[in-house]
Coordinates of C-alpha atoms in Angstrom, one line a residue:
X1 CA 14.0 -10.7 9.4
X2 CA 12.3 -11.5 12.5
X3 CA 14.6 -10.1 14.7
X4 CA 14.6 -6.7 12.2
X5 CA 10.8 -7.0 12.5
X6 CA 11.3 -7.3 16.3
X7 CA 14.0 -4.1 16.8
X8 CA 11.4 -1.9 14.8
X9 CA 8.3 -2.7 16.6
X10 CA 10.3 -2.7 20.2
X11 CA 11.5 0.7 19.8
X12 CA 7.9 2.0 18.9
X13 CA 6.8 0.4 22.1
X14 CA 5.4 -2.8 21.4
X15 CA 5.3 -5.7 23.5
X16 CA 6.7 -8.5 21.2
X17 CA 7.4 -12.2 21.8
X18 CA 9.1 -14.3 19.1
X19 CA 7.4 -17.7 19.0
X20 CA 10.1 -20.3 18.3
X21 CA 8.1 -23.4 16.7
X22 CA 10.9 -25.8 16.9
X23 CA 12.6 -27.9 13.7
X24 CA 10.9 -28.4 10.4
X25 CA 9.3 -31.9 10.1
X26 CA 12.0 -34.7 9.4
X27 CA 15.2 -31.8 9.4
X28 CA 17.3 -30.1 12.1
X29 CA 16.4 -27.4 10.6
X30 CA 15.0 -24.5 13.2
X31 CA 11.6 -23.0 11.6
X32 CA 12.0 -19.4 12.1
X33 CA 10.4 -17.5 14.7
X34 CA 6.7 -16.0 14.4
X35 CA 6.5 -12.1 16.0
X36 CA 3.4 -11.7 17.8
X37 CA 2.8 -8.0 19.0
X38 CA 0.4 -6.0 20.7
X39 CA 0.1 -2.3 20.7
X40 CA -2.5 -0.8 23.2
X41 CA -4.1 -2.7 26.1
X42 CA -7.4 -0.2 26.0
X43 CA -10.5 -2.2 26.9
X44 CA -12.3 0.6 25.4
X45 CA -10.8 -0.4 21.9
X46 CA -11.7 -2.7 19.3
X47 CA -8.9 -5.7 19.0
X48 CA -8.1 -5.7 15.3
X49 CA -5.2 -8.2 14.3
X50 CA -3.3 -8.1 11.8
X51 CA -1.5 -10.6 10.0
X52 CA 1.7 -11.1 7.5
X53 CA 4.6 -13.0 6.4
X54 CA 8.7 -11.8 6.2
X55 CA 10.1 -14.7 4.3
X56 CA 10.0 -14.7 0.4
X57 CA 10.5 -16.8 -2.7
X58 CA 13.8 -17.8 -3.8
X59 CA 15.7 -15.7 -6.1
X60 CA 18.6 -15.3 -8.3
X61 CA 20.2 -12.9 -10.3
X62 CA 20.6 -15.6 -12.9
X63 CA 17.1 -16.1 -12.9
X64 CA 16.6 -13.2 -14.8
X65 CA 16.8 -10.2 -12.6
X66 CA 17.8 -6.8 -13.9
X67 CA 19.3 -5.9 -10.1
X68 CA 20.1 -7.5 -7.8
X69 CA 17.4 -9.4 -5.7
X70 CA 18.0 -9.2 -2.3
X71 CA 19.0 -5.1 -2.6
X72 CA 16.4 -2.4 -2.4
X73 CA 16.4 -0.5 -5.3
X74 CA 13.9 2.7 -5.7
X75 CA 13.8 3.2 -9.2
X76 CA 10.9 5.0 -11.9
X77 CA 8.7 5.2 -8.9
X78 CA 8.9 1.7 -7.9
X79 CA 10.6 -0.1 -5.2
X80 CA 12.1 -3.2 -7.1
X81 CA 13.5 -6.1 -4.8
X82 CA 12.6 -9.6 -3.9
X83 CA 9.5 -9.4 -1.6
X84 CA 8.7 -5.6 -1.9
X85 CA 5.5 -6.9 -2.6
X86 CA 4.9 -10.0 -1.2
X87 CA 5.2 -9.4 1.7
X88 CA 7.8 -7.4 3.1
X89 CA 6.5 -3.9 1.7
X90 CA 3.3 -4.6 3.6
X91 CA 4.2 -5.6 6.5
X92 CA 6.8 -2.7 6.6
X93 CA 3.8 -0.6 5.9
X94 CA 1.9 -1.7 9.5
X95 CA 5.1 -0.6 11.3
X96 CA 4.8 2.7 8.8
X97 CA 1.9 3.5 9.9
X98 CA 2.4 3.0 13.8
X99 CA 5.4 5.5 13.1
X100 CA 3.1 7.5 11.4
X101 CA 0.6 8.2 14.1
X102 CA 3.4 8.9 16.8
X103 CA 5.0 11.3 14.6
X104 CA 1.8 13.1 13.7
X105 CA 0.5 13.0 17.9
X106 CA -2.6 11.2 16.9
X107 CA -4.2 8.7 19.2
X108 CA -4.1 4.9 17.6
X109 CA -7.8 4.1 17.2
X110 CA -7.6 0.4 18.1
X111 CA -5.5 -2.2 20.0
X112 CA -3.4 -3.1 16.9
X113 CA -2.5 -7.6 17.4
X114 CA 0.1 -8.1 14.8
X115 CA 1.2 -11.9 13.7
X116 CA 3.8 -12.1 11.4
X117 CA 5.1 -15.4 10.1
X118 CA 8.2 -16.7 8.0
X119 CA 6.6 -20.0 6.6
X120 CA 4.6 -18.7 4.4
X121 CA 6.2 -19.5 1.2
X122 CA 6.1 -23.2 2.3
X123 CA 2.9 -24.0 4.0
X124 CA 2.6 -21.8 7.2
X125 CA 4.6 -25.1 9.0
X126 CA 3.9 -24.3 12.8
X127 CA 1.7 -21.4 12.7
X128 CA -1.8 -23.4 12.8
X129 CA -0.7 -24.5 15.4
X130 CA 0.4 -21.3 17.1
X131 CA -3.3 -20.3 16.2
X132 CA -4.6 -23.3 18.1
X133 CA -2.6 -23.1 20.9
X134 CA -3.0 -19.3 21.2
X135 CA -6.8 -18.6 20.2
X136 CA -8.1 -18.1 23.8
X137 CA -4.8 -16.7 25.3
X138 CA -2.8 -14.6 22.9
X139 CA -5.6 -13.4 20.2
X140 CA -8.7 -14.0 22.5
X141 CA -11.1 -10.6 22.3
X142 CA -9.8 -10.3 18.7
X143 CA -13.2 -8.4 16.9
X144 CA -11.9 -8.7 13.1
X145 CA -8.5 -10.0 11.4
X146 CA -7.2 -8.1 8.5
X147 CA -4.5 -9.5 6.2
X148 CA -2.2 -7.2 3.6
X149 CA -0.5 -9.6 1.1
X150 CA -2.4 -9.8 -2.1
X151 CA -2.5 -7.6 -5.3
X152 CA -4.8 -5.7 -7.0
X153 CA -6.8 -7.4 -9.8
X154 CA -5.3 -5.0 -12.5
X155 CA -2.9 -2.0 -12.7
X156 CA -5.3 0.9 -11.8
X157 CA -7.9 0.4 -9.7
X158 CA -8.2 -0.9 -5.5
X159 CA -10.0 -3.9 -4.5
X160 CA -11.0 -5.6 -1.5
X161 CA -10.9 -9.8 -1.8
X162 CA -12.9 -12.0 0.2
X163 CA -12.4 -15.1 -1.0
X164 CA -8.7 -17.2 -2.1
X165 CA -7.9 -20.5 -3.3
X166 CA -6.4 -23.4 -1.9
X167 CA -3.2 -24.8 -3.1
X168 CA -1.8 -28.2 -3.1
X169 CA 1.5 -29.4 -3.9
X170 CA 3.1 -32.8 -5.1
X171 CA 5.9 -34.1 -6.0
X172 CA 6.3 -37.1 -8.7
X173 CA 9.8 -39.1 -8.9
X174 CA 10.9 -41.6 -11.0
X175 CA 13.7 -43.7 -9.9
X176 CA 15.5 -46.1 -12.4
X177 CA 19.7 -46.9 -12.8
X178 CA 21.6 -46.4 -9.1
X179 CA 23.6 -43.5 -11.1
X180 CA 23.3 -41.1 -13.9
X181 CA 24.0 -42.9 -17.8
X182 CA 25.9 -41.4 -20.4
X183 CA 23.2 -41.2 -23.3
X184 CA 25.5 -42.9 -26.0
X185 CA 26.5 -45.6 -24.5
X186 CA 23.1 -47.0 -22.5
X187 CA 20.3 -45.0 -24.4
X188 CA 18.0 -46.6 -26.0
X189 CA 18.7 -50.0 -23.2
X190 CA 17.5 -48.5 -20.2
X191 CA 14.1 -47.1 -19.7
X192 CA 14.5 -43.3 -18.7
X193 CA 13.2 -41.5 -15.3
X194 CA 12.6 -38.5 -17.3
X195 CA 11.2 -39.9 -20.5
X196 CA 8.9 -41.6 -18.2
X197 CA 8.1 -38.5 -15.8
X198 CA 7.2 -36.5 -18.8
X199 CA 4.6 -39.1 -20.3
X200 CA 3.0 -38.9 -17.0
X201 CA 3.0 -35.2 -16.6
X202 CA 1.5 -35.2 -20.3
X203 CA -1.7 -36.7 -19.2
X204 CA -2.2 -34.5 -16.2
X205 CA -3.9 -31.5 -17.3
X206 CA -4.2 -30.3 -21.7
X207 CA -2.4 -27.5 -23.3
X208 CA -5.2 -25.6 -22.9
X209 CA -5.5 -26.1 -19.2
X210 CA -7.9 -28.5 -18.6
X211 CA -7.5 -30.9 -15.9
X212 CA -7.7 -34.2 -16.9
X213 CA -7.1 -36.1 -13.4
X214 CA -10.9 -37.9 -13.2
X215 CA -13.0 -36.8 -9.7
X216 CA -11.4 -33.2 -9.6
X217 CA -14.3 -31.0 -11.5
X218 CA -16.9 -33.2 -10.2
X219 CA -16.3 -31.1 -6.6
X220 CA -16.3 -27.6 -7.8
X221 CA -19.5 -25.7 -7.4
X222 CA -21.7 -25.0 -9.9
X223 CA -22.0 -21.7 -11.4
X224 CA -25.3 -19.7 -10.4
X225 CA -26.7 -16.9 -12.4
X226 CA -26.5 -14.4 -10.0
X227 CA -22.3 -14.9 -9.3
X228 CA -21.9 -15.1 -12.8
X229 CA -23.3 -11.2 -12.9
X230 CA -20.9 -10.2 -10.4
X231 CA -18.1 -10.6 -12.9
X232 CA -19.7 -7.9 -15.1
X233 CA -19.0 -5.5 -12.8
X234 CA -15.0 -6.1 -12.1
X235 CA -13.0 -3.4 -13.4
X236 CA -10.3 -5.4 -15.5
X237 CA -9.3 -5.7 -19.5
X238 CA -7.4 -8.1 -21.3
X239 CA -5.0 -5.4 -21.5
X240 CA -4.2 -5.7 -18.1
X241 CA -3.5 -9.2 -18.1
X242 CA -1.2 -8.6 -21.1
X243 CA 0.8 -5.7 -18.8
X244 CA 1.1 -8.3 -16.1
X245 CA 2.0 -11.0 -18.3
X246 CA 4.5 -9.4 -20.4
X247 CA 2.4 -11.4 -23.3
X248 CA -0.7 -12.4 -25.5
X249 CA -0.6 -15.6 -24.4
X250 CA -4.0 -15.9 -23.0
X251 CA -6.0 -19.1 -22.9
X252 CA -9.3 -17.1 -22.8
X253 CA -10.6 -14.4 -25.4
X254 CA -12.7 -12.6 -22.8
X255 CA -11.9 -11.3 -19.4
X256 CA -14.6 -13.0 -17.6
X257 CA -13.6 -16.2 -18.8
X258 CA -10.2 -15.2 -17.7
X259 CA -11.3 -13.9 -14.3
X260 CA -13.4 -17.4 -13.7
X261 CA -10.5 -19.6 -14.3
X262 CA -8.1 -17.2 -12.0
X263 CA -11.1 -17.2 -9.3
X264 CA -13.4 -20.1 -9.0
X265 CA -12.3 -23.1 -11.5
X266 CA -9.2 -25.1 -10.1
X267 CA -6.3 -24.8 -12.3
X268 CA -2.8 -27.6 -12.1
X269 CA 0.6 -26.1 -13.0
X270 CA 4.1 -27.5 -13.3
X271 CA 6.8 -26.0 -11.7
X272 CA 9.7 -27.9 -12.5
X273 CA 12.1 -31.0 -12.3
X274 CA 14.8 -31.4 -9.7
X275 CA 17.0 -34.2 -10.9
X276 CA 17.5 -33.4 -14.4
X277 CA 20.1 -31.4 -16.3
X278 CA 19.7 -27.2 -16.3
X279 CA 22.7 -25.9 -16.3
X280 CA 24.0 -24.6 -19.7
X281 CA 25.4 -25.6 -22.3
X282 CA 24.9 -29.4 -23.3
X283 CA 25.3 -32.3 -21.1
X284 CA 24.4 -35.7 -22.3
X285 CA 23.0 -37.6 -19.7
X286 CA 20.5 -39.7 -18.8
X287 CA 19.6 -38.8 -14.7
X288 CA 18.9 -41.8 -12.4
X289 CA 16.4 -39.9 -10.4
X290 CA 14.1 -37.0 -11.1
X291 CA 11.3 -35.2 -9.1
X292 CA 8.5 -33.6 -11.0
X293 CA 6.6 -30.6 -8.8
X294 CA 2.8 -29.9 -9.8
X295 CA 0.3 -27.8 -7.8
X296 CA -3.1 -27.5 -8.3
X297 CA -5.1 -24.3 -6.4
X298 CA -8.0 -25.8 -5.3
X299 CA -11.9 -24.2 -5.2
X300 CA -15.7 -24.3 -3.0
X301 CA -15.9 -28.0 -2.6
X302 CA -12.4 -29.4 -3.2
X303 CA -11.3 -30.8 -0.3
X304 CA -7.1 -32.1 0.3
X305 CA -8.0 -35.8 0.8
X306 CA -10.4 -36.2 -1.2
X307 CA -8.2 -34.5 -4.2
X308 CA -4.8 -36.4 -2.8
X309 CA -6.9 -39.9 -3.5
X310 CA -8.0 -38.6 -7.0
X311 CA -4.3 -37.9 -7.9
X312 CA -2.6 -40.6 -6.8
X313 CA -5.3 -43.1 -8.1
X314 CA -5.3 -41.6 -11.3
X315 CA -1.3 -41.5 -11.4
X316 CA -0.7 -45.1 -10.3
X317 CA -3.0 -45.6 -13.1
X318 CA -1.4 -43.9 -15.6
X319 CA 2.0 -45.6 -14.4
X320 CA 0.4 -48.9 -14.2
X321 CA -0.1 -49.0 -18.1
X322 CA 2.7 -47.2 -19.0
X323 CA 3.9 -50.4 -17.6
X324 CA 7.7 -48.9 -16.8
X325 CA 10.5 -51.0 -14.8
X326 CA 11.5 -47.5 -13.0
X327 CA 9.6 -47.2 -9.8
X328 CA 7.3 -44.2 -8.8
X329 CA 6.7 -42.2 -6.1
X330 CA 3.7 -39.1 -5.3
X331 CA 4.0 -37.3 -2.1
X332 CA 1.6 -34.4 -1.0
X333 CA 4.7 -31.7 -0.2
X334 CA 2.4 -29.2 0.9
X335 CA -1.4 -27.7 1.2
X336 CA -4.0 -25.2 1.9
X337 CA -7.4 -25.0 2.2
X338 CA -9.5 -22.2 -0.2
X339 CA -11.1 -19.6 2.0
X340 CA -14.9 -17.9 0.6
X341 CA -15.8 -15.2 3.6
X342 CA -18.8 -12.1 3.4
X343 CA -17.8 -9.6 1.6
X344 CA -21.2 -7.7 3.5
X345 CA -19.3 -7.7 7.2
X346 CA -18.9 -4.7 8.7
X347 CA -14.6 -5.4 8.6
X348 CA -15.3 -5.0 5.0
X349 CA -17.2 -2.1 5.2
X350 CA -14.5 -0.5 6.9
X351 CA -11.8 -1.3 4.4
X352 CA -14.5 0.2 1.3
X353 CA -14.1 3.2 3.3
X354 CA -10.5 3.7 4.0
X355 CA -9.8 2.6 -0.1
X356 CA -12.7 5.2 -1.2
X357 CA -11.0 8.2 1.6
X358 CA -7.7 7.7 -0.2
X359 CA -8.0 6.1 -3.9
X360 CA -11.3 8.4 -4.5
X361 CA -13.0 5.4 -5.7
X362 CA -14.8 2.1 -4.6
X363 CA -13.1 -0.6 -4.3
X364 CA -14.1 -3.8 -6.9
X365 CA -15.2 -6.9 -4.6
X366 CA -12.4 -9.9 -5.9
X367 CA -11.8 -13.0 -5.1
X368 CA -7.9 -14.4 -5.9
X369 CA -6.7 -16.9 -7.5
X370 CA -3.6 -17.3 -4.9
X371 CA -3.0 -18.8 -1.5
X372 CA -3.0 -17.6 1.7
X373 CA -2.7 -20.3 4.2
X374 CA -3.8 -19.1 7.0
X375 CA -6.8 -17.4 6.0
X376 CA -9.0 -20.0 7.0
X377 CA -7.1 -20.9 10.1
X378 CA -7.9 -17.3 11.6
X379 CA -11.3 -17.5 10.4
X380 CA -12.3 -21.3 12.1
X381 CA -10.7 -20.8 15.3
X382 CA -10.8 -17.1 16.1
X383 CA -14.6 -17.1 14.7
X384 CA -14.2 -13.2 13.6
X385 CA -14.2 -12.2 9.8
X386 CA -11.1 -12.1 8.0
X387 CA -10.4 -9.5 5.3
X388 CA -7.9 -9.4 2.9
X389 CA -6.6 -5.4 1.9
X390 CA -4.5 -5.5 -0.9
X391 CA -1.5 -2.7 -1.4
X392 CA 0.4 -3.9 -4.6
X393 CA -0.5 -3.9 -8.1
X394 CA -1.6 -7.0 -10.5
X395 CA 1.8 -6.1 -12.2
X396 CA 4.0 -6.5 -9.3
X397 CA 5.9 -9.9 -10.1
X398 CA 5.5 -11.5 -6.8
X399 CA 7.0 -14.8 -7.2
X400 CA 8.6 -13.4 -10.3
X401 CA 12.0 -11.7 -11.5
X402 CA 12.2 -7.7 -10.8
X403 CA 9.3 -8.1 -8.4
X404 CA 8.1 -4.5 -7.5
X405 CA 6.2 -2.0 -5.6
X406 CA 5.0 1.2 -6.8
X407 CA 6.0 4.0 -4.7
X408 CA 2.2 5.2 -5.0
X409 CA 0.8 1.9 -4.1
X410 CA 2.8 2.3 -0.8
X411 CA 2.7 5.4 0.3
X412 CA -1.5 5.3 -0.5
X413 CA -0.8 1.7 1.1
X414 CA 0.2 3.2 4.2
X415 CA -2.6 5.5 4.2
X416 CA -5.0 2.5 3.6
X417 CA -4.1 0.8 6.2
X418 CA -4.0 3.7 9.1
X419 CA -7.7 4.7 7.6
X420 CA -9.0 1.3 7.7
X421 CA -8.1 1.5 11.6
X422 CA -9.7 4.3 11.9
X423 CA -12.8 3.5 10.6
X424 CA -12.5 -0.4 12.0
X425 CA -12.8 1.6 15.2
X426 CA -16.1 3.0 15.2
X427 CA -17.9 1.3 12.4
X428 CA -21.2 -0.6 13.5
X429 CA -20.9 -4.0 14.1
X430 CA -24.7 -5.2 13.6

């Protein structure tokens, strides 16, 4: 992919370097390459970079997948195909829309810094880095960063996000027998790695989604009066998160209630067990070993440490009077810090712009309730305001099966993106 990224941009005349990072902490493993880019060297020009990411979740046919994952298909006006949305469609879109303006003789309005990643899906390993390293060499005179790879809040109307959470990952594994036991003849002798794994896991957060790890909501910010008014004036139904959902299987009965625990409260989810039997039919074994993976996307004040020392007291506590003879292990896998910027800047005002010029409407002010690494990073160290410009719908299945893109959502994408240049170009910075 980075090499396809590389081809595309080369033979539109961009100078491109690929950034080796070296091997992936504790593997041989080579972490692929990040493509940095620079179209235009004008000193008259405003430096906008622009940022995105060309690896993708895992996926499967078996998972669930009408067509095949890793095959473009256009279909019913959408482009249906594992990362279409996240993140390959946008970032296809940037090169769009440099082809675009050659093919239409217009003048690019800005020196366009593109930095595209493939780590993204996994921490952003190496790129902070990069960012580090780079910040008064390779991005210095950057004016404003702008980054495509989150979603619309619903179905039908264009927002502009200023503010993400922070993710982080764990792993929990349970170690008893040196191999896996047949059920009849040692169950009920031997105390279980998975009976014990889901015990703990039970006391982690409530069916209704309450985390119940002590310490966690005593760092989240209170709610003021006057954010709680913002959320009046989002543009989103409970019908929409039904359509993205493919359910009624809300926790809240309101959408600002909804919208509060997708934005600003922290939320812990399970994501699966390595270890433990999944294949089907019926299998009757006890496993020797299993992994449990949790996340929890973290909020204004959570900070990593000081979350990483209220999980792992709270599980060695939990394990302590469980009072097992398997042995546990927690280990932080990955994280990210959440990211709350000014929605006021004049980056922003640019992007209002560009959505009303093509969508014919404003653009609702969100924040998200996913992760973007690297948001912060850009922010810290380049000092310049970081916007986040949506092209895909709340109904896109990123990280899902048949993840998609509507055909309108790119093409208008597209547009977006070449208008926000435009008016990134000239609008006032005071």
């Amino acid at each position: 992919m980075a090499h396809f990224i590389k081809t595309e941009l080369t033979a539109l005349g961009v100078e491109i370097e690929l950034r080796e990072l070296g091997k992936q902490e504790g593997t041989d493993v080579d972490l692929p390459p990040i493509v940095l880019g620079r179209y235009g060297n004008d000193p008259k020009k405003r430096n906008i970079l622009v940022y995105g990411h060309y690896d993708v979740q895992p996926a499967l046919v078996e998972d669930g997948w009408n067509t095949e994952p890793f095959k473009l298909i256009v279909k019913d006006g959408k482009l249906i195909g594992r990362g279409s949305t996240d993140d390959k469609g946008p970032v296809m879109g940037w090169i769009n829309c440099i082809q675009a303006h050659q093919k239409a003789g217009i003048e690019f309005p800005v020196n366009l810094v593109m930095c595209f990643e493939g780590m993204e899906e996994y921490g952003s390993d190496g790129l902070d880095d990069l960012i580090r390293t780079e910040k008064d060499k390779f991005f210095k005179g950057v004016d404003a960063t702008c980054i495509c790879d989150n979603y619309w809040l619903g179905t039908s109307h264009p927002v502009l996000t200023y503010g993400i959470r922070g993710c982080s990952y764990y792993s929990v594994t349970v170690s008893g027998p040196s191999a896996d036991l047949h059920s009849g003849i040692f169950g009920g002798m031997v105390a279980e790695p998975l009976i014990d794994l889901t015990h703990v896991f039970s006391k982690l957060v409530s069916p209704q989604g309450k985390i119940l790890i002590p310490g966690v909501m005593d760092m989240v910010v209170p709610l003021t009066p006057e954010e709680d008014k913002l959320y009046d004036e989002i543009k989103y139904s409970m019908e929409d998160l039904y359509a993205a959902t493919g359910s009624k299987t809300n926790l809240f009965e309101t959408e600002k209630e909804s919208l509060m625990a997708r934005w600003r409260y922290p939320t812990l989810s399970f994501h699966g067990v390595e270890g433990a039997f999944s294949a089907p039919g019926a299998k009757t074994v006890i496993p020797a070993k299993v992994s449990g993976k949790f996340s929890i996307r973290t909020v204004p004040n959570i900070t990593p440490r000081e979350l990483d020392e209220c999980v792992t007291t709270y599980i060695n506590k939990v394990w302590e009077e469980l009072g097992s003879k398997n042995k546990l292990e927690i280990k932080l896998l990955h994280d990210g810090m959440w990211w709350l910027s000014s929605p006021n800047h004049w980056n922003f005002e640019a992007a209002k712009k560009a959505t009303k010029a093509v969508w014919k409407v404003d653009p609702d002010m969100t924040r998200e309730g996913g992760s973007i690494p690297v948001t912060l990073t850009f922010e810290e160290e380049l000092k310049k305001n970081v916007l986040l410009l949506p092209m895909g719908r709340g109904d896109d299945g990123a990280h899902s099966i048949n993840e998609k893109l509507d055909l309108i959502n790119y093409i208008n994408g597209i547009k977006t993106l070449g208008a926000y240049l435009h008016y990134a170009a000239v609008e006032p910075m005071a």
